[in-house]
Amino acid sequence: MTELNLDKMRTEIDTIDSQITSLFKERMEKALEIAKYKKAHNLPVLNDSREKEVLHRVSEEIGEPFDGYARLLFNTIFDVSRSCQNNYLARRSDLAQRISQAMEETPDLFPKKAVVACQGVAGSHSQAACEKLFEVPSIMYFNSFEGVFNAVEKGLCQYGILPIENSSYGSVGSVYDLMQNYNFHIARSIRLRISHNLMAKPGTKLADIKEIYSHEQAIGQCGEFLKGLKDVKVTVCENTALAAKLVAESGRSDVAAISSKECLDLYGLELLKKHIQVSDNNYTRFICISKKLEIYPGSSKISLILSLPHVPRSLYLTIAKFAALGINLTKLESRPIPGSDFEFMFYFDLEASVYSQELINLLSQLENQPETFVFLGCYTEAI
């Protein structure tokens, strides 16, 4: 193929693209006219049987080898058409009013002082995250993650700190499961670099260790190190700091804990081995929850909870709505709905801001649907 022929074919493609652009604009204008009719006659945007009919016709008309590509193209066209119609039909929801009110009432600066709920005991990673977010926190410790949710929901604490995911070991499933049961909002989040260390009572040698205590997340993050130990029992406990406390208070000289360096002096322990996590780039993301919706200036991360119809393409169609607005989906977590037959609740993290009216329209649309929708918050993530 000569350079001259290639240039000629590219020119021909440019001409075809111009035709497609003109036809696409005409199609979207028709989609808006249809949206007006649907609004007048109270009809839903999605007409699944109509879309299937068009896809079948297009596939038959174009034939092989391009029929699969054509279906993909027209599915994309359907997505943007629905997005355009939904934006036109959007009804302002209670959520839009709550967001507007929160933006007006939230102070310009995140507070320096607050009563904050953390899980575990002194020396925990939750405490470290809390002290990075608040200059002078008054910390109340609770035995479980549920205790933190309870303290915030009942107003005992203004804020609560909870680990949500780790870069090496994934999501903290128990926290996601509890989210379904409590009323709360995310006011801020933070990523904290985590270094795990093996520690024991003074004078204890690594060869003496028969049992190691730690939280399941820390155990998972230190899996490679633990595999190298022989005849050592690994026991899960509620918190890495609690593990250190248990070792310090035990009457045994053959136990150790995987915990933070802060716990060495706090509980009078000695370091046996440092940095035993799988990766040096080991980060845990913590969320700071509040009962009241707070949206601080510059917030650019949004978290949602959604349940979806148990039918084909329901998740795809939801993701397509965000994609049509150019919104980046940074996390999607699914958790089973208790008592259901393989149905799931979905947790979304988005890079987006509630200052966008198009996004507010989409959130209003999601809130007005019959399925579960919870707006967890719009917030900033600190590093």
CSV table of C-alpha atoms in Angstrom, one decimal:
chain,number,residue,atom,x,y,z
A,1,MET,CA,0.0,0.0,0.0
A,2,THR,CA,1.5,3.3,-1.0
A,3,GLU,CA,1.5,6.4,1.1
A,4,LEU,CA,-0.7,8.2,-1.5
A,5,ASN,CA,-3.3,5.4,-1.3
A,6,LEU,CA,-3.3,5.5,2.5
A,7,ASP,CA,-3.9,9.3,2.5
A,8,LYS,CA,-6.7,8.8,0.1
A,9,MET,CA,-8.4,6.2,2.2
A,10,ARG,CA,-8.1,8.4,5.4
A,11,THR,CA,-9.7,11.2,3.5
A,12,GLU,CA,-12.6,8.9,2.6
A,13,ILE,CA,-12.9,7.9,6.2
A,14,ASP,CA,-13.0,11.5,7.3
A,15,THR,CA,-15.9,12.1,4.9
A,16,ILE,CA,-17.7,9.0,6.3
A,17,ASP,CA,-17.1,10.3,9.9
A,18,SER,CA,-18.6,13.6,9.0
A,19,GLN,CA,-21.7,11.8,7.7
A,20,ILE,CA,-21.8,9.7,10.9
A,21,THR,CA,-21.5,12.8,13.0
A,22,SER,CA,-24.4,14.5,11.2
A,23,LEU,CA,-26.6,11.4,11.5
A,24,PHE,CA,-25.7,11.0,15.2
A,25,LYS,CA,-26.7,14.6,15.9
A,26,GLU,CA,-30.0,14.0,14.1
A,27,ARG,CA,-30.6,10.8,16.0
A,28,MET,CA,-29.9,12.5,19.4
A,29,GLU,CA,-32.4,15.3,18.4
A,30,LYS,CA,-35.0,12.6,17.8
A,31,ALA,CA,-34.2,11.0,21.1
A,32,LEU,CA,-34.9,14.3,22.8
A,33,GLU,CA,-38.3,14.5,21.0
A,34,ILE,CA,-39.1,11.0,22.2
A,35,ALA,CA,-38.1,12.1,25.7
A,36,LYS,CA,-40.6,14.9,25.6
A,37,TYR,CA,-43.3,12.4,24.5
A,38,LYS,CA,-42.4,10.0,27.3
A,39,LYS,CA,-42.5,12.9,29.8
A,40,ALA,CA,-46.0,13.9,28.6
A,41,HIS,CA,-47.3,10.3,28.8
A,42,ASN,CA,-45.3,9.2,31.9
A,43,LEU,CA,-43.4,6.5,30.1
A,44,PRO,CA,-40.1,5.0,31.2
A,45,VAL,CA,-36.9,5.7,29.3
A,46,LEU,CA,-35.8,2.1,28.9
A,47,ASN,CA,-37.7,0.1,26.4
A,48,ASP,CA,-35.8,-3.2,26.4
A,49,SER,CA,-37.8,-5.0,23.8
A,50,ARG,CA,-37.4,-2.1,21.4
A,51,GLU,CA,-33.6,-2.1,21.8
A,52,LYS,CA,-33.4,-5.9,21.3
A,53,GLU,CA,-35.5,-5.5,18.1
A,54,VAL,CA,-33.1,-2.9,16.8
A,55,LEU,CA,-30.0,-4.9,17.6
A,56,HIS,CA,-31.5,-8.0,15.8
A,57,ARG,CA,-32.3,-5.9,12.8
A,58,VAL,CA,-28.9,-4.3,12.7
A,59,SER,CA,-27.1,-7.6,13.1
A,60,GLU,CA,-29.1,-9.1,10.2
A,61,GLU,CA,-28.5,-6.1,7.9
A,62,ILE,CA,-24.7,-5.9,8.4
A,63,GLY,CA,-24.0,-9.6,8.6
A,64,GLU,CA,-20.6,-11.2,9.2
A,65,PRO,CA,-17.8,-10.3,10.0
A,66,PHE,CA,-19.1,-7.0,11.4
A,67,ASP,CA,-22.3,-7.9,13.2
A,68,GLY,CA,-20.7,-8.2,16.6
A,69,TYR,CA,-19.0,-4.8,16.2
A,70,ALA,CA,-22.3,-3.3,15.1
A,71,ARG,CA,-24.1,-4.6,18.2
A,72,LEU,CA,-21.4,-3.1,20.3
A,73,LEU,CA,-21.7,0.3,18.5
A,74,PHE,CA,-25.5,0.4,18.8
A,75,ASN,CA,-25.4,-0.6,22.5
A,76,THR,CA,-23.2,2.4,23.0
A,77,ILE,CA,-25.6,4.6,21.0
A,78,PHE,CA,-28.5,3.3,23.2
A,79,ASP,CA,-26.5,4.2,26.3
A,80,VAL,CA,-25.9,7.8,25.4
A,81,SER,CA,-29.5,8.2,24.1
A,82,ARG,CA,-30.8,7.0,27.4
A,83,SER,CA,-28.4,9.3,29.3
A,84,CYS,CA,-29.6,12.2,27.2
A,85,GLN,CA,-33.3,11.3,27.8
A,86,ASN,CA,-32.7,10.7,31.6
A,87,ASN,CA,-31.0,14.1,31.9
A,88,TYR,CA,-34.0,15.8,30.2
A,89,LEU,CA,-36.6,13.8,32.3
A,90,ALA,CA,-34.7,14.2,35.6
A,91,ARG,CA,-36.9,15.0,38.5
A,92,ARG,CA,-35.4,16.9,41.4
A,93,SER,CA,-35.3,14.5,44.4
A,94,ASP,CA,-35.0,15.0,48.2
A,95,LEU,CA,-31.3,14.1,47.8
A,96,ALA,CA,-30.7,17.2,45.6
A,97,GLN,CA,-32.1,19.4,48.4
A,98,ARG,CA,-30.1,17.6,51.1
A,99,ILE,CA,-26.9,18.0,49.1
A,100,SER,CA,-27.6,21.7,48.5
A,101,GLN,CA,-28.3,22.2,52.2
A,102,ALA,CA,-25.2,20.4,53.3
A,103,MET,CA,-23.0,22.5,50.9
A,104,GLU,CA,-24.5,25.7,52.5
A,105,GLU,CA,-24.2,24.5,56.1
A,106,THR,CA,-20.8,22.7,56.1
A,107,PRO,CA,-17.9,25.0,57.3
A,108,ASP,CA,-15.1,25.8,54.9
A,109,LEU,CA,-12.5,23.9,57.0
A,110,PHE,CA,-12.5,20.3,58.3
A,111,PRO,CA,-12.6,20.5,62.2
A,112,LYS,CA,-9.4,20.2,64.2
A,113,LYS,CA,-11.1,18.9,67.3
A,114,ALA,CA,-13.8,16.2,67.7
A,115,VAL,CA,-15.0,13.2,69.7
A,116,VAL,CA,-14.0,10.3,67.4
A,117,ALA,CA,-14.9,6.6,67.6
A,118,CYS,CA,-12.1,4.1,66.8
A,119,GLN,CA,-12.1,0.3,66.9
A,120,GLY,CA,-9.6,-1.5,69.1
A,121,VAL,CA,-7.3,-0.1,71.7
A,122,ALA,CA,-4.5,2.6,72.0
A,123,GLY,CA,-1.8,2.1,69.3
A,124,SER,CA,-4.2,0.9,66.6
A,125,HIS,CA,-3.9,2.0,62.9
A,126,SER,CA,-7.4,3.5,63.3
A,127,GLN,CA,-5.9,5.8,66.0
A,128,ALA,CA,-3.0,6.8,63.6
A,129,ALA,CA,-5.5,7.6,60.8
A,130,CYS,CA,-7.6,9.6,63.3
A,131,GLU,CA,-4.6,11.6,64.5
A,132,LYS,CA,-3.7,12.5,60.9
A,133,LEU,CA,-7.2,13.8,60.2
A,134,PHE,CA,-7.8,15.6,63.5
A,135,GLU,CA,-5.2,17.8,65.3
A,136,VAL,CA,-6.7,17.3,68.7
A,137,PRO,CA,-9.1,14.3,68.7
A,138,SER,CA,-10.8,12.9,71.8
A,139,ILE,CA,-10.8,9.2,71.0
A,140,MET,CA,-13.3,6.6,72.3
A,141,TYR,CA,-12.3,3.0,71.7
A,142,PHE,CA,-14.8,0.3,70.8
A,143,ASN,CA,-14.4,-3.5,70.6
A,144,SER,CA,-15.9,-3.9,67.1
A,145,PHE,CA,-16.5,-2.0,63.9
A,146,GLU,CA,-20.2,-2.2,64.7
A,147,GLY,CA,-19.5,-0.3,67.9
A,148,VAL,CA,-18.1,2.5,65.8
A,149,PHE,CA,-21.1,2.6,63.6
A,150,ASN,CA,-23.4,2.6,66.6
A,151,ALA,CA,-21.5,5.4,68.4
A,152,VAL,CA,-21.9,7.7,65.4
A,153,GLU,CA,-25.5,6.8,64.6
A,154,LYS,CA,-26.6,7.3,68.2
A,155,GLY,CA,-24.7,10.6,68.5
A,156,LEU,CA,-22.2,9.4,71.2
A,157,CYS,CA,-19.4,10.4,68.9
A,158,GLN,CA,-19.4,13.1,66.1
A,159,TYR,CA,-17.1,11.0,63.9
A,160,GLY,CA,-15.9,7.4,63.5
A,161,ILE,CA,-12.8,6.0,61.8
A,162,LEU,CA,-13.1,2.7,59.9
A,163,PRO,CA,-10.7,0.8,57.6
A,164,ILE,CA,-12.3,0.1,54.2
A,165,GLU,CA,-9.6,-1.5,52.0
A,166,ASN,CA,-5.9,-2.4,51.8
A,167,SER,CA,-3.7,-2.2,48.7
A,168,SER,CA,-2.3,-5.7,49.3
A,169,TYR,CA,-5.2,-7.6,50.8
A,170,GLY,CA,-8.3,-6.0,49.4
A,171,SER,CA,-11.5,-4.8,51.0
A,172,VAL,CA,-12.5,-5.1,54.7
A,173,GLY,CA,-15.6,-7.1,54.0
A,174,SER,CA,-17.1,-6.8,57.5
A,175,VAL,CA,-17.2,-3.0,57.3
A,176,TYR,CA,-18.9,-3.2,53.9
A,177,ASP,CA,-21.5,-5.6,55.3
A,178,LEU,CA,-22.2,-3.3,58.3
A,179,MET,CA,-22.8,-0.4,55.9
A,180,GLN,CA,-26.2,-1.9,55.0
A,181,ASN,CA,-27.4,-1.6,58.6
A,182,TYR,CA,-26.6,1.9,59.7
A,183,ASN,CA,-27.3,5.5,58.8
A,184,PHE,CA,-24.1,7.4,58.2
A,185,HIS,CA,-22.2,9.6,55.7
A,186,ILE,CA,-18.6,9.7,54.7
A,187,ALA,CA,-17.1,13.1,55.6
A,188,ARG,CA,-13.5,12.4,54.6
A,189,SER,CA,-11.1,9.5,53.8
A,190,ILE,CA,-7.4,9.0,54.2
A,191,ARG,CA,-4.8,6.6,52.9
A,192,LEU,CA,-2.3,5.5,55.5
A,193,ARG,CA,1.0,3.6,54.8
A,194,ILE,CA,1.0,0.5,57.0
A,195,SER,CA,4.2,-1.2,58.2
A,196,HIS,CA,3.7,-4.5,60.1
A,197,ASN,CA,6.2,-5.6,62.7
A,198,LEU,CA,6.6,-8.8,64.7
A,199,MET,CA,7.0,-8.1,68.5
A,200,ALA,CA,7.2,-10.0,71.7
A,201,LYS,CA,8.1,-9.7,75.4
A,202,PRO,CA,11.7,-8.6,76.1
A,203,GLY,CA,14.1,-11.5,75.9
A,204,THR,CA,12.0,-13.6,73.5
A,205,LYS,CA,13.7,-15.0,70.4
A,206,LEU,CA,12.1,-15.6,67.1
A,207,ALA,CA,12.8,-19.3,67.5
A,208,ASP,CA,10.8,-19.4,70.7
A,209,ILE,CA,7.5,-18.3,69.1
A,210,LYS,CA,4.7,-20.9,69.0
A,211,GLU,CA,1.7,-18.5,68.4
A,212,ILE,CA,1.2,-15.2,66.7
A,213,TYR,CA,-1.8,-12.8,67.3
A,214,SER,CA,-3.1,-10.2,64.9
A,215,HIS,CA,-6.0,-9.0,62.9
A,216,GLU,CA,-7.0,-11.0,59.8
A,217,GLN,CA,-6.1,-8.1,57.5
A,218,ALA,CA,-2.6,-7.9,58.9
A,219,ILE,CA,-2.2,-11.6,58.8
A,220,GLY,CA,-3.2,-11.6,55.1
A,221,GLN,CA,-0.8,-8.7,54.4
A,222,CYS,CA,2.1,-10.7,56.0
A,223,GLY,CA,1.2,-14.0,54.4
A,224,GLU,CA,4.6,-14.6,52.8
A,225,PHE,CA,6.5,-14.1,56.1
A,226,LEU,CA,4.1,-16.4,58.0
A,227,LYS,CA,4.5,-19.1,55.4
A,228,GLY,CA,8.2,-19.2,56.3
A,229,LEU,CA,7.6,-20.1,59.9
A,230,LYS,CA,7.3,-23.7,61.0
A,231,ASP,CA,4.9,-25.0,63.6
A,232,VAL,CA,3.6,-21.6,64.5
A,233,LYS,CA,-0.1,-21.1,65.2
A,234,VAL,CA,-1.7,-17.9,63.9
A,235,THR,CA,-4.6,-16.6,65.9
A,236,VAL,CA,-7.0,-13.9,64.7
A,237,CYS,CA,-8.0,-11.1,67.1
A,238,GLU,CA,-10.0,-8.0,66.7
A,239,ASN,CA,-7.2,-5.4,66.2
A,240,THR,CA,-3.4,-5.3,65.7
A,241,ALA,CA,-3.0,-3.1,68.8
A,242,LEU,CA,-5.1,-5.5,70.9
A,243,ALA,CA,-2.8,-8.3,69.7
A,244,ALA,CA,0.2,-6.4,71.2
A,245,LYS,CA,-1.8,-5.8,74.4
A,246,LEU,CA,-2.6,-9.5,74.6
A,247,VAL,CA,1.0,-10.5,74.3
A,248,ALA,CA,2.1,-8.0,76.9
A,249,GLU,CA,-0.5,-9.2,79.4
A,250,SER,CA,0.0,-12.9,78.7
A,251,GLY,CA,2.0,-15.1,81.1
A,252,ARG,CA,3.7,-16.7,78.1
A,253,SER,CA,7.1,-16.2,76.6
A,254,ASP,CA,6.3,-18.0,73.3
A,255,VAL,CA,3.8,-15.6,71.8
A,256,ALA,CA,4.2,-12.6,69.5
A,257,ALA,CA,2.0,-10.0,67.8
A,258,ILE,CA,2.0,-8.4,64.4
A,259,SER,CA,1.4,-4.8,65.1
A,260,SER,CA,2.6,-1.2,64.6
A,261,LYS,CA,5.8,0.2,66.0
A,262,GLU,CA,3.8,2.5,68.2
A,263,CYS,CA,2.8,-0.5,70.2
A,264,LEU,CA,6.4,-1.4,71.2
A,265,ASP,CA,6.8,1.3,73.8
A,266,LEU,CA,3.1,1.5,74.5
A,267,TYR,CA,3.0,-2.1,75.7
A,268,GLY,CA,6.6,-2.7,76.6
A,269,LEU,CA,7.5,-5.1,73.9
A,270,GLU,CA,10.6,-5.7,71.8
A,271,LEU,CA,11.0,-5.9,68.0
A,272,LEU,CA,11.7,-9.3,66.6
A,273,LYS,CA,11.4,-8.4,62.9
A,274,LYS,CA,10.3,-5.2,61.2
A,275,HIS,CA,8.5,-4.6,57.9
A,276,ILE,CA,7.2,-8.1,57.4
A,277,GLN,CA,4.3,-7.1,55.1
A,278,VAL,CA,4.3,-8.5,51.5
A,279,SER,CA,4.8,-5.0,50.0
A,280,ASP,CA,6.6,-1.9,51.1
A,281,ASN,CA,3.9,0.1,49.3
A,282,ASN,CA,1.2,-1.2,51.7
A,283,TYR,CA,-1.6,1.3,52.2
A,284,THR,CA,-4.9,1.0,54.0
A,285,ARG,CA,-7.7,3.4,53.2
A,286,PHE,CA,-9.8,4.6,56.1
A,287,ILE,CA,-13.1,6.5,56.0
A,288,CYS,CA,-14.2,9.1,58.5
A,289,ILE,CA,-18.0,8.8,59.0
A,290,SER,CA,-20.5,11.2,60.5
A,291,LYS,CA,-24.2,11.1,61.1
A,292,LYS,CA,-24.9,14.4,59.4
A,293,LEU,CA,-24.1,14.9,55.7
A,294,GLU,CA,-21.1,17.2,55.4
A,295,ILE,CA,-19.7,18.4,52.1
A,296,TYR,CA,-16.5,20.4,52.4
A,297,PRO,CA,-15.3,22.7,49.6
A,298,GLY,CA,-13.2,21.0,47.0
A,299,SER,CA,-14.7,17.5,47.6
A,300,SER,CA,-14.2,15.4,44.5
A,301,LYS,CA,-15.0,11.8,45.6
A,302,ILE,CA,-18.5,10.3,45.8
A,303,SER,CA,-19.6,7.0,47.4
A,304,LEU,CA,-22.9,5.3,46.8
A,305,ILE,CA,-24.8,2.1,47.7
A,306,LEU,CA,-27.1,0.6,45.1
A,307,SER,CA,-29.2,-2.5,44.7
A,308,LEU,CA,-30.1,-3.4,41.2
A,309,PRO,CA,-32.8,-5.5,39.5
A,310,HIS,CA,-31.8,-9.1,39.3
A,311,VAL,CA,-32.0,-9.2,35.5
A,312,PRO,CA,-29.4,-9.3,32.7
A,313,ARG,CA,-27.5,-6.0,32.0
A,314,SER,CA,-28.7,-4.1,35.0
A,315,LEU,CA,-25.2,-3.4,36.4
A,316,TYR,CA,-24.0,-2.6,32.9
A,317,LEU,CA,-26.8,-0.1,32.3
A,318,THR,CA,-26.0,1.6,35.6
A,319,ILE,CA,-22.3,1.9,34.9
A,320,ALA,CA,-23.1,3.2,31.4
A,321,LYS,CA,-25.0,6.1,32.9
A,322,PHE,CA,-21.8,7.2,34.7
A,323,ALA,CA,-19.7,6.6,31.6
A,324,ALA,CA,-21.9,8.7,29.5
A,325,LEU,CA,-21.1,11.7,31.8
A,326,GLY,CA,-17.4,10.9,31.6
A,327,ILE,CA,-17.3,9.9,35.3
A,328,ASN,CA,-14.4,7.7,36.4
A,329,LEU,CA,-15.6,4.7,38.5
A,330,THR,CA,-12.7,4.0,40.9
A,331,LYS,CA,-14.2,1.1,42.9
A,332,LEU,CA,-17.0,-1.3,42.6
A,333,GLU,CA,-17.6,-3.7,45.6
A,334,SER,CA,-20.5,-6.3,45.7
A,335,ARG,CA,-21.8,-7.8,48.9
A,336,PRO,CA,-24.6,-10.3,49.3
A,337,ILE,CA,-27.9,-9.1,50.6
A,338,PRO,CA,-28.8,-11.2,53.7
A,339,GLY,CA,-31.8,-13.4,53.2
A,340,SER,CA,-31.8,-13.0,49.4
A,341,ASP,CA,-31.4,-15.5,46.7
A,342,PHE,CA,-27.9,-14.6,45.3
A,343,GLU,CA,-28.8,-10.9,45.1
A,344,PHE,CA,-26.2,-8.3,45.8
A,345,MET,CA,-25.7,-4.7,47.1
A,346,PHE,CA,-23.2,-2.7,45.2
A,347,TYR,CA,-20.9,0.0,46.5
A,348,PHE,CA,-19.5,2.6,44.1
A,349,ASP,CA,-16.7,5.1,44.4
A,350,LEU,CA,-16.6,7.8,41.8
A,351,GLU,CA,-14.3,10.6,40.9
A,352,ALA,CA,-17.0,13.3,40.7
A,353,SER,CA,-18.3,16.4,42.3
A,354,VAL,CA,-21.8,17.4,43.3
A,355,TYR,CA,-21.2,20.8,41.8
A,356,SER,CA,-22.1,19.2,38.4
A,357,GLN,CA,-25.8,19.6,37.7
A,358,GLU,CA,-25.7,16.7,35.2
A,359,LEU,CA,-24.5,14.5,38.1
A,360,ILE,CA,-27.2,15.8,40.4
A,361,ASN,CA,-29.8,14.9,37.8
A,362,LEU,CA,-28.4,11.4,37.5
A,363,LEU,CA,-28.3,10.9,41.3
A,364,SER,CA,-31.9,12.1,41.5
A,365,GLN,CA,-32.9,9.6,38.9
A,366,LEU,CA,-31.2,6.8,40.8
A,367,GLU,CA,-32.9,7.9,44.1
A,368,ASN,CA,-36.3,7.9,42.3
A,369,GLN,CA,-36.0,4.3,41.1
A,370,PRO,CA,-37.6,1.6,43.2
A,371,GLU,CA,-34.4,-0.2,44.2
A,372,THR,CA,-32.2,0.8,47.2
A,373,PHE,CA,-30.1,3.9,46.7
A,374,VAL,CA,-27.9,5.5,49.4
A,375,PHE,CA,-25.8,8.6,48.9
A,376,LEU,CA,-22.9,8.0,51.3
A,377,GLY,CA,-21.2,11.4,50.7
A,378,CYS,CA,-19.0,13.7,48.7
A,379,TYR,CA,-15.6,14.1,50.3
A,380,THR,CA,-11.9,14.6,49.9
A,381,GLU,CA,-9.3,11.9,50.3
A,382,ALA,CA,-6.2,12.9,52.3
A,383,ILE,CA,-2.9,11.2,51.8
